[in-house]
Short mmCIF file of C-alpha atoms in Angstrom, two decimals:
data_model
loop_
_atom_site.label_atom_id
_atom_site.label_comp_id
_atom_site.label_asym_id
_atom_site.label_seq_id
_atom_site.Cartn_x
_atom_site.Cartn_y
_atom_site.Cartn_z
CA UNK A 279 -19.15 -1.16 -7.25
CA UNK A 280 -16.13 0.21 -5.38
CA UNK A 281 -16.16 -2.89 -3.20
CA UNK A 282 -15.64 -5.01 -6.29
CA UNK A 283 -12.33 -3.27 -7.06
CA UNK A 284 -10.34 -5.97 -5.23
CA UNK A 285 -11.89 -8.56 -7.52
CA UNK A 286 -10.86 -6.78 -10.72
CA UNK A 287 -7.20 -5.92 -10.10
CA UNK A 288 -6.08 -9.12 -11.83
CA UNK A 289 -7.14 -10.98 -14.94
CA UNK A 290 -9.88 -13.62 -14.57
CA UNK A 291 -7.27 -16.40 -14.87
CA UNK A 292 -4.95 -14.94 -12.21
CA UNK A 293 -7.93 -14.20 -9.97
CA UNK A 294 -8.97 -17.85 -10.29
CA UNK A 295 -5.45 -19.02 -9.49
CA UNK A 296 -5.40 -16.83 -6.38
CA UNK A 297 -8.81 -18.10 -5.34
CA UNK A 298 -7.61 -21.71 -5.63
CA UNK A 299 -4.41 -20.89 -3.75
CA UNK A 300 -6.18 -19.08 -0.88
CA UNK A 301 -9.89 -20.04 -0.90
CA UNK A 302 -10.61 -18.52 2.52
CA UNK A 303 -9.46 -15.13 1.27
CA UNK A 304 -11.41 -15.44 -1.98
CA UNK A 305 -14.62 -16.24 -0.09
CA UNK A 306 -14.06 -13.31 2.27
CA UNK A 307 -13.53 -10.85 -0.60
CA UNK A 308 -16.68 -12.08 -2.35
CA UNK A 309 -18.68 -11.85 0.88
CA UNK A 310 -17.42 -8.32 1.58
CA UNK A 311 -18.37 -7.22 -1.92
CA UNK A 312 -21.97 -8.08 -1.07
CA UNK A 313 -22.21 -7.22 2.63
CA UNK A 314 -19.64 -4.45 3.02
CA UNK A 315 -16.82 -4.31 5.52
CA UNK A 316 -18.59 -3.27 8.72
CA UNK A 317 -18.58 -5.76 11.61
CA UNK A 318 -15.96 -8.08 10.14
CA UNK A 319 -14.91 -10.89 12.48
CA UNK A 320 -11.23 -10.40 11.55
CA UNK A 321 -9.26 -7.76 9.64
CA UNK A 322 -9.14 -8.25 5.89
CA UNK A 323 -5.64 -6.75 5.65
CA UNK A 324 -2.77 -6.91 8.12
CA UNK A 325 0.34 -4.84 7.51
CA UNK A 326 3.52 -6.32 8.96
CA UNK A 327 6.20 -3.65 9.20
CA UNK A 328 9.16 -6.03 9.31
CA UNK A 329 11.85 -3.37 9.61
CA UNK A 330 12.20 0.40 9.76
CA UNK A 331 15.50 0.24 7.89
CA UNK A 332 15.50 1.27 4.23
CA UNK A 333 18.08 1.44 1.43
CA UNK A 334 16.18 4.23 -0.33
CA UNK A 335 15.85 7.85 0.76
CA UNK A 336 12.55 8.82 -0.85
CA UNK A 337 11.80 12.51 -0.20
CA UNK A 338 8.06 11.82 -0.14
CA UNK A 339 8.14 8.73 2.12
CA UNK A 340 4.72 8.53 3.79
CA UNK A 341 5.98 6.56 6.81
CA UNK A 342 9.26 8.36 7.47
CA UNK A 343 8.13 9.71 10.87
CA UNK A 344 6.95 6.28 12.02
CA UNK A 345 10.19 4.75 10.70
CA UNK A 346 12.31 7.28 12.58
CA UNK A 347 10.49 6.47 15.80
CA UNK A 348 11.00 2.77 15.18
CA UNK A 349 14.69 3.21 14.44
CA UNK A 350 15.13 4.75 17.88
CA UNK A 351 14.48 1.37 19.51
CA UNK A 352 16.85 -0.19 16.99
CA UNK A 353 15.23 -3.54 16.29
CA UNK A 354 13.17 -5.27 13.64
CA UNK A 355 9.81 -6.95 14.22
CA UNK A 356 10.54 -10.12 16.23
CA UNK A 357 10.11 -13.20 14.08
CA UNK A 358 7.99 -14.91 16.72
CA UNK A 359 5.40 -12.14 16.26
CA UNK A 360 5.49 -12.60 12.48
CA UNK A 361 5.00 -16.33 12.96
CA UNK A 362 2.18 -15.78 15.42
CA UNK A 363 0.28 -13.43 13.08
CA UNK A 364 0.51 -15.93 10.21
CA UNK A 365 -0.61 -18.78 12.47
CA UNK A 366 -3.59 -16.85 13.88
CA UNK A 367 -4.64 -15.61 10.44
CA UNK A 368 -4.68 -18.94 8.62
CA UNK A 369 -8.34 -19.68 9.35
CA UNK A 370 -9.50 -16.17 8.37
CA UNK A 371 -7.76 -15.64 5.03
CA UNK A 372 -6.68 -11.98 5.21
CA UNK A 373 -4.13 -10.30 2.97
CA UNK A 374 -0.86 -9.96 4.88
CA UNK A 375 1.27 -7.10 3.56
CA UNK A 376 5.04 -7.34 4.10
CA UNK A 377 6.14 -3.75 4.53
CA UNK A 378 8.90 -1.53 5.85
CA UNK A 379 11.19 0.36 5.52
CA UNK A 380 12.39 -2.11 2.94
CA UNK A 381 11.12 -5.59 3.89
CA UNK A 382 13.89 -7.38 1.96
CA UNK A 383 16.37 -6.00 4.53
CA UNK A 384 14.69 -8.10 7.23
CA UNK A 385 17.22 -10.61 8.51
CA UNK A 386 14.80 -13.56 8.45
CA UNK A 387 12.97 -12.70 5.25
CA UNK A 388 13.57 -16.23 3.89
CA UNK A 389 11.72 -17.69 6.88
CA UNK A 390 8.90 -15.20 6.29
CA UNK A 391 8.59 -16.43 2.70
CA UNK A 392 8.34 -19.99 4.01
CA UNK A 393 5.49 -18.91 6.27
CA UNK A 394 3.83 -17.33 3.25
CA UNK A 395 4.15 -20.60 1.38
CA UNK A 396 2.62 -22.67 4.17
CA UNK A 397 -0.33 -20.55 5.28
CA UNK A 398 -3.58 -19.93 3.45
CA UNK A 399 -3.35 -16.16 3.28
CA UNK A 400 -2.53 -13.82 0.42
CA UNK A 401 0.96 -12.56 1.21
CA UNK A 402 1.85 -9.37 -0.63
CA UNK A 403 5.47 -8.22 -0.63
CA UNK A 404 5.87 -4.51 -1.39
CA UNK A 405 9.48 -3.64 -2.19
CA UNK A 406 11.59 -0.93 -3.78
CA UNK A 407 13.20 -3.70 -5.82
CA UNK A 408 16.86 -3.05 -5.04
CA UNK A 409 17.38 -6.50 -3.51
CA UNK A 410 14.80 -8.34 -5.55
CA UNK A 411 17.30 -10.28 -7.65
CA UNK A 412 18.99 -11.64 -4.50
CA UNK A 413 15.71 -13.05 -3.16
CA UNK A 414 13.97 -14.03 -6.39
CA UNK A 415 14.73 -17.74 -6.02
CA UNK A 416 13.26 -17.91 -2.51
CA UNK A 417 10.16 -15.93 -3.54
CA UNK A 418 9.43 -18.28 -6.44
CA UNK A 419 10.29 -21.44 -4.50
CA UNK A 420 7.86 -20.54 -1.69
CA UNK A 421 5.13 -19.43 -4.13
CA UNK A 422 4.69 -16.00 -2.55
CA UNK A 423 1.39 -14.94 -4.12
CA UNK A 424 2.03 -11.27 -4.89
CA UNK A 425 5.13 -9.10 -5.37
CA UNK A 426 4.58 -5.35 -5.76
CA UNK A 427 7.51 -3.23 -6.91
CA UNK A 428 7.56 0.55 -6.51
CA UNK A 429 8.60 2.30 -9.71
CA UNK A 430 8.13 6.05 -10.07
CA UNK A 431 10.49 6.64 -13.00
CA UNK A 432 10.89 5.48 -16.57
CA UNK A 433 14.70 5.36 -16.79
CA UNK A 434 17.80 5.60 -14.61
CA UNK A 435 17.69 9.36 -14.12
CA UNK A 436 14.00 9.67 -13.32
CA UNK A 437 13.98 6.69 -10.94
CA UNK A 438 16.98 8.08 -9.09
CA UNK A 439 14.82 11.08 -8.16
CA UNK A 440 12.70 8.70 -6.07
CA UNK A 441 15.23 7.22 -3.71
CA UNK A 442 18.55 8.87 -4.47
CA UNK A 443 20.16 5.55 -5.44
CA UNK A 444 22.37 5.21 -8.51
CA UNK A 445 21.45 2.41 -10.92
CA UNK A 446 18.23 1.67 -9.01
CA UNK A 447 16.28 1.40 -12.27
CA UNK A 448 18.74 -1.15 -13.63
CA UNK A 449 18.62 -3.17 -10.40
CA UNK A 450 14.82 -3.20 -10.48
CA UNK A 451 14.97 -4.41 -14.09
CA UNK A 452 17.34 -7.21 -13.10
CA UNK A 453 15.18 -8.24 -10.14
CA UNK A 454 11.98 -8.43 -12.16
CA UNK A 455 13.76 -10.28 -14.97
CA UNK A 456 15.06 -12.82 -12.43
CA UNK A 457 11.56 -13.32 -11.00
CA UNK A 458 10.05 -13.83 -14.43
CA UNK A 459 12.79 -16.24 -15.50
CA UNK A 460 12.56 -18.36 -12.35
CA UNK A 461 8.76 -18.31 -12.33
CA UNK A 462 8.59 -19.56 -15.90
CA UNK A 463 5.10 -20.94 -16.48
CA UNK A 464 4.25 -21.14 -12.77
CA UNK A 465 1.34 -19.11 -11.44
CA UNK A 466 3.16 -17.30 -8.63
CA UNK A 467 4.28 -14.78 -7.80
CA UNK A 468 1.97 -12.39 -9.57
CA UNK A 469 4.06 -9.27 -10.22
CA UNK A 470 2.62 -5.78 -10.03
CA UNK A 471 4.26 -2.38 -10.49
CA UNK A 472 3.11 0.46 -8.22
CA UNK A 473 3.59 4.11 -9.18
CA UNK A 474 2.86 7.15 -7.05
CA UNK A 475 2.15 10.39 -8.88
CA UNK A 476 4.84 12.85 -7.81
CA UNK A 477 6.17 16.26 -8.78
CA UNK A 478 8.83 14.46 -10.82
CA UNK A 479 6.66 12.18 -12.92
CA UNK A 480 3.15 13.68 -13.17
CA UNK A 481 3.70 14.70 -16.81
CA UNK A 482 5.33 11.41 -17.87
CA UNK A 483 3.05 8.59 -16.73
CA UNK A 484 2.80 7.33 -20.29
CA UNK A 485 6.59 6.87 -20.31
CA UNK A 486 6.38 4.82 -17.11
CA UNK A 487 3.59 2.81 -18.73
CA UNK A 488 5.90 1.89 -21.62
CA UNK A 489 8.66 1.00 -19.15
CA UNK A 490 6.29 -1.33 -17.26
CA UNK A 491 5.34 -3.02 -20.53
CA UNK A 492 9.00 -3.38 -21.49
CA UNK A 493 9.70 -5.08 -18.15
CA UNK A 494 7.21 -7.80 -19.10
CA UNK A 495 4.79 -6.95 -16.26
CA UNK A 496 1.08 -6.75 -17.04
CA UNK A 497 -0.27 -5.23 -13.81
CA UNK A 498 0.23 -1.56 -13.01
CA UNK A 499 -1.26 0.40 -10.13
CA UNK A 500 -1.20 4.22 -10.14
CA UNK A 501 -1.88 6.15 -6.93
CA UNK A 502 -2.51 9.82 -6.40
CA UNK A 503 0.02 11.36 -4.04
CA UNK A 504 -0.58 11.02 -0.26
CA UNK A 505 -0.02 14.38 1.39
CA UNK A 506 -1.12 16.64 4.21
CA UNK A 507 -1.05 20.42 3.76
CA UNK A 508 0.38 22.85 6.31
CA UNK A 509 -3.10 24.07 7.26
CA UNK A 510 -4.39 20.50 7.71
CA UNK A 511 -1.40 19.65 9.93
CA UNK A 512 -2.12 22.66 12.14
CA UNK A 513 -5.68 21.44 12.63
CA UNK A 514 -4.44 17.90 13.21
CA UNK A 515 -2.13 18.92 16.06
CA UNK A 516 -5.06 20.29 18.04
CA UNK A 517 -7.22 17.28 17.15
CA UNK A 518 -4.46 14.88 18.22
CA UNK A 519 -4.06 16.57 21.59
CA UNK A 520 -7.81 16.56 22.21
CA UNK A 521 -8.17 12.88 21.28
CA UNK A 522 -4.95 11.38 22.64
CA UNK A 523 -3.46 10.51 19.24
CA UNK A 524 0.27 10.10 19.64
CA UNK A 525 1.17 8.16 16.51
CA UNK A 526 2.99 9.50 13.46
CA UNK A 527 0.87 10.60 10.49
CA UNK A 528 1.48 8.33 7.49
CA UNK A 529 1.57 11.00 4.79
CA UNK A 530 3.98 13.61 3.46
CA UNK A 531 3.44 16.89 5.31
CA UNK A 532 4.18 19.29 2.45
CA UNK A 533 5.19 22.94 2.65
CA UNK A 534 2.28 25.15 1.67
CA UNK A 535 -1.21 24.10 0.67
CA UNK A 536 -0.92 22.74 -2.87
CA UNK A 537 1.07 19.78 -4.11
CA UNK A 538 0.57 20.41 -7.84
CA UNK A 539 -0.26 23.79 -9.37
CA UNK A 540 -3.28 24.14 -11.67
CA UNK A 541 -0.95 24.12 -14.68
CA UNK A 542 0.73 20.94 -13.43
CA UNK A 543 -2.66 19.32 -12.90
CA UNK A 544 -3.50 20.06 -16.54
CA UNK A 545 -0.27 18.33 -17.55
CA UNK A 546 -1.15 15.39 -15.29
CA UNK A 547 -4.54 15.06 -16.97
CA UNK A 548 -2.87 15.09 -20.39
CA UNK A 549 -0.42 12.44 -19.22
CA UNK A 550 -3.26 10.23 -17.99
CA UNK A 551 -5.10 10.74 -21.29
CA UNK A 552 -2.03 9.47 -23.14
CA UNK A 553 -1.94 6.43 -20.83
CA UNK A 554 -5.51 5.57 -21.77
CA UNK A 555 -4.90 6.19 -25.46
CA UNK A 556 -1.89 3.91 -25.77
CA UNK A 557 -3.02 1.12 -23.46
CA UNK A 558 -5.13 -0.77 -26.05
CA UNK A 559 -1.88 -1.58 -27.85
CA UNK A 560 0.08 -2.34 -24.64
CA UNK A 561 -2.64 -4.34 -22.87
CA UNK A 562 -1.75 -3.53 -19.25
CA UNK A 563 -4.23 -4.12 -16.43
CA UNK A 564 -4.25 -0.65 -14.85
CA UNK A 565 -5.82 0.26 -11.52
CA UNK A 566 -6.35 3.97 -10.89
CA UNK A 567 -9.14 6.14 -9.54
CA UNK A 568 -10.07 7.67 -12.89
CA UNK A 569 -13.06 9.59 -11.50
CA UNK A 570 -11.12 11.65 -8.94
CA UNK A 571 -11.55 15.42 -9.20
CA UNK A 572 -7.84 16.13 -9.72
CA UNK A 573 -8.19 19.92 -9.59
CA UNK A 574 -9.54 19.68 -6.07
CA UNK A 575 -7.43 16.70 -5.04
CA UNK A 576 -4.15 18.55 -5.55
CA UNK A 577 -5.40 21.77 -3.97
CA UNK A 578 -5.99 22.75 -0.35
CA UNK A 579 -9.65 21.69 -0.61
CA UNK A 580 -10.54 19.41 2.34
CA UNK A 581 -12.38 16.14 1.69
CA UNK A 582 -16.14 16.14 1.97
CA UNK A 583 -17.65 15.56 5.38
CA UNK A 584 -19.48 12.55 3.99
CA UNK A 585 -16.27 10.73 2.98
CA UNK A 586 -16.07 7.26 4.46
CA UNK A 587 -12.78 5.41 4.81
CA UNK A 588 -12.92 1.64 5.24
CA UNK A 589 -9.45 1.27 6.79
CA UNK A 590 -10.62 1.43 10.45
CA UNK A 591 -13.03 -1.40 9.63
CA UNK A 592 -10.84 -3.74 7.59
CA UNK A 593 -7.14 -3.25 8.43
CA UNK A 594 -4.59 -3.38 11.26
CA UNK A 595 -0.85 -2.69 11.14
CA UNK A 596 1.80 -4.35 13.29
CA UNK A 597 4.83 -2.13 13.74
CA UNK A 598 8.38 -3.19 14.53
CA UNK A 599 7.97 -2.78 18.26
CA UNK A 600 4.98 -5.13 18.18
CA UNK A 601 2.38 -2.41 18.65
CA UNK A 602 -0.84 -2.89 16.70
CA UNK A 603 -2.00 0.36 15.13
CA UNK A 604 -4.90 1.50 13.03
CA UNK A 605 -5.17 4.05 10.26
CA UNK A 606 -2.79 6.88 9.30
CA UNK A 607 -2.95 8.27 12.84
CA UNK A 608 -0.72 5.46 14.10
CA UNK A 609 -2.96 5.09 17.16
CA UNK A 610 -1.85 1.97 19.07
CA UNK A 611 -4.75 -0.30 20.00
CA UNK A 612 -2.89 -3.42 21.18
CA UNK A 613 0.30 -5.44 21.12
CA UNK A 614 0.80 -8.45 18.84
CA UNK A 615 3.26 -10.07 21.22
CA UNK A 616 0.80 -10.16 24.10
CA UNK A 617 -2.65 -10.27 22.49
CA UNK A 618 -4.29 -12.20 19.70
CA UNK A 619 -5.12 -10.18 16.60
CA UNK A 620 -8.76 -11.29 16.93
CA UNK A 621 -8.89 -9.91 20.49
CA UNK A 622 -7.38 -6.58 19.44
CA UNK A 623 -9.87 -6.44 16.57
CA UNK A 624 -12.79 -6.88 18.96
CA UNK A 625 -11.23 -4.86 21.77
CA UNK A 626 -12.40 -1.74 23.56
CA UNK A 627 -9.56 0.46 22.26
CA UNK A 628 -10.46 -0.12 18.63
CA UNK A 629 -14.16 0.41 19.36
CA UNK A 630 -13.34 3.77 20.96
CA UNK A 631 -11.17 4.70 17.99
CA UNK A 632 -13.99 3.95 15.53
CA UNK A 633 -16.43 6.03 17.58
CA UNK A 634 -13.99 8.94 17.49
CA UNK A 635 -13.54 8.51 13.76
CA UNK A 636 -17.27 8.37 13.07
CA UNK A 637 -17.89 11.49 15.15
CA UNK A 638 -15.29 13.54 13.27
CA UNK A 639 -14.81 11.95 9.86
CA UNK A 640 -12.81 12.67 7.95
CA UNK A 641 -10.17 13.40 10.59
CA UNK A 642 -7.67 16.18 9.75
CA UNK A 643 -4.82 13.75 9.00
CA UNK A 644 -7.12 11.94 6.55
CA UNK A 645 -6.56 14.87 4.16
CA UNK A 646 -5.24 12.70 1.30
CA UNK A 647 -4.44 9.42 3.03
CA UNK A 648 -4.32 6.06 1.25
CA UNK A 649 -7.69 5.04 2.66
CA UNK A 650 -9.46 8.00 1.07
CA UNK A 651 -7.26 8.73 -1.94
CA UNK A 652 -9.00 6.35 -4.34
CA UNK A 653 -12.54 7.40 -3.47
CA UNK A 654 -12.20 10.91 -2.02
CA UNK A 655 -14.93 13.42 -2.83
CA UNK A 656 -15.21 17.16 -2.17
CA UNK A 657 -18.03 19.49 -1.19
CA UNK A 658 -18.97 21.94 -3.92
#
């Protein structure tokens, strides 16, 4: 049933529109729901980190270490690599995620949108929304399938806690309003709000829910916080040395061993209960892992040994230097400027990485990573 989650994020009508827009991707998702994601001929998701630059300063940024390393070489992802990935992927129908940093800071973002309009892949832009109004016309004109906007607050003050930017909430409002106005009755882009549960908003998710509804957006994704505890990071350092992992961990390495206290978890549960209670009147399509054991999730409890993450079997990331990496470890397994994605996907480095993962799963840095966060379980 978990494999069917990708089929139920959107309404039946929007799912049908996406399937007609990108039939190769729709067929792949349906096939994976039946067969699983092992032994795929091509990754189902490719993350393109267009730039390491960002106009937010989020204290909980999961990729800040990787971004800082990328900023040292001082360049964005070369456009010829972006073009090459789109061209190679057209026959396979993956989801291509446009990421950063802030992807709307990429100097050739208009050309990227044109690639998204030409190729039969699901292109998903994930943005903090500050520059959304400036690019709304291009996004709509090129029929970018999916725009995801990060929103962790419900008003100007609470949203400012996310990125330290004055009037960011108002600018996000303006950007979404511009997208909706220009889209009119067209099918694309589908707009989705993404919210991470943080120490600032855990007790107020129902207020964010009302803000999403007021924005005129019907899709809302909630994610439990991605973090690594101090004790897990200590174990990871030894594991990384033993296994030659030199990449940055894509999670917030917190001080101490709990992100939310037991009392705060109780408030989070009450907040989520209010979300469920008021949604029949608001009618949002909400994706969240409702079955997660939140008391254990926000504690120092490690994930169960039996946990299985699908990321090493369905996703690759291309970073600004062109390196192709897998998973939160940032382990480089190829280079998109010199190798085809299909060859990296079938290559010896990725096979060795999967063997290492299977021998040790979950790895220490998998503590609360995005690949496990929706389905993580704990030994009792």
